[in-house]
Structures are given as structure tokens and as C-alpha cells.
Short mmCIF file of C-alpha atoms in Angstrom, two decimals:
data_model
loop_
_atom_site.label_atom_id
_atom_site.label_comp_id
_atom_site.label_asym_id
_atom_site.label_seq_id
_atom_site.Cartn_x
_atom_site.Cartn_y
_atom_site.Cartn_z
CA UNK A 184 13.26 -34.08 -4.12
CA UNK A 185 13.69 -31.03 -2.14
CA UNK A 186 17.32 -30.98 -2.50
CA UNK A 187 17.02 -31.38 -6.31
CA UNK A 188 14.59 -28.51 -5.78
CA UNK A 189 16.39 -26.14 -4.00
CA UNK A 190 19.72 -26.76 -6.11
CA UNK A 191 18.47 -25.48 -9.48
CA UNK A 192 16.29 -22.62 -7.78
CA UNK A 193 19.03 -21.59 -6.63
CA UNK A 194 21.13 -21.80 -9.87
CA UNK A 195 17.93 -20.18 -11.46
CA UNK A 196 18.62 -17.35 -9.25
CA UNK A 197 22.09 -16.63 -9.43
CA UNK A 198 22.10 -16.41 -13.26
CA UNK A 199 19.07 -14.13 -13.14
CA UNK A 200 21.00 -11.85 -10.45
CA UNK A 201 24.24 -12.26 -13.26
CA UNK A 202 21.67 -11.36 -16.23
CA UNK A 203 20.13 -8.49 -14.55
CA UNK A 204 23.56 -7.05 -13.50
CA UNK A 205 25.47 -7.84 -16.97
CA UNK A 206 22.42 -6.85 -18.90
CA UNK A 207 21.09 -4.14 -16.81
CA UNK A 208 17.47 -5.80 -16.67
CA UNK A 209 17.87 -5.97 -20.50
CA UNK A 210 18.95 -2.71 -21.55
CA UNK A 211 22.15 -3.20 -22.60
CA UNK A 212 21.51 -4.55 -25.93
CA UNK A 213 25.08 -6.14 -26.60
CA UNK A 214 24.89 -7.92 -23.21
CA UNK A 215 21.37 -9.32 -24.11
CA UNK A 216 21.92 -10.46 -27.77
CA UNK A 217 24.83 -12.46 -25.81
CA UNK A 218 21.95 -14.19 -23.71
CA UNK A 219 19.91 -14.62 -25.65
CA UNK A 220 22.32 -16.41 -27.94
CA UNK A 221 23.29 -18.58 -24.50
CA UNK A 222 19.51 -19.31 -24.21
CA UNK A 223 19.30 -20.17 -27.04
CA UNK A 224 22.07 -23.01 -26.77
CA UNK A 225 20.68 -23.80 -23.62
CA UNK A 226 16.88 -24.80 -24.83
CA UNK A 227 18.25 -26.42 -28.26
CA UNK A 228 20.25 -29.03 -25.52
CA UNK A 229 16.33 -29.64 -24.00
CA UNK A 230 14.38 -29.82 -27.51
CA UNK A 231 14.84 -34.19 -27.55
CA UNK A 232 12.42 -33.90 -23.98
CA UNK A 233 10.15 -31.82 -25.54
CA UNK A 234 6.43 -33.25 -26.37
CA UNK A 235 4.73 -31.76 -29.58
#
């Protein structure tokens, strides 16, 4: 389990270090319409484990 664990922290954390550089923390508005677009693709491919 801690394997699993440590694996997609540390995927969490290298796209949040990529997001904050790309983006600057969000204030590059072209940058962050692009991620939030990518988010957005990303949570539609979880909405089938999703409880109501």
C-alpha cells in the first residue's frame, strides 16, 4: 500500500510543480484555461467511480 502511496504522491507533486511553473500559480490565464481543460478530461475518465 505504501508503494501505491508514495507513487501517485509523487505524480501529484510533479504535475503541481509543472502547473505552478507553466501557469505561474495560475496567473497566466492561457496556461490555466489549458488545465483546466486537462482536468477536466482527467475527472470525466473518474465520473463511472463516483457515488451520488
Amino acid at each position: 500500500f505504501k508503494t501505491i502511496y508514495n507513487t501517485i504522491l509523487k505524480e501529484y507533486q510533479d504535475f503541481q510543480k509543472t502547473y505552478d511553473g507553466e501557469t505561474r500559480n495560475g496567473m497566466v490565464e492561457e496556461k490555466q484555461a489549458e488545465y483546466n481543460r486537462i482536468i477536466a478530461e482527467q475527472l470525466e475518465n473518474y465520473k463511472n467511480y463516483k457515488t451520488s
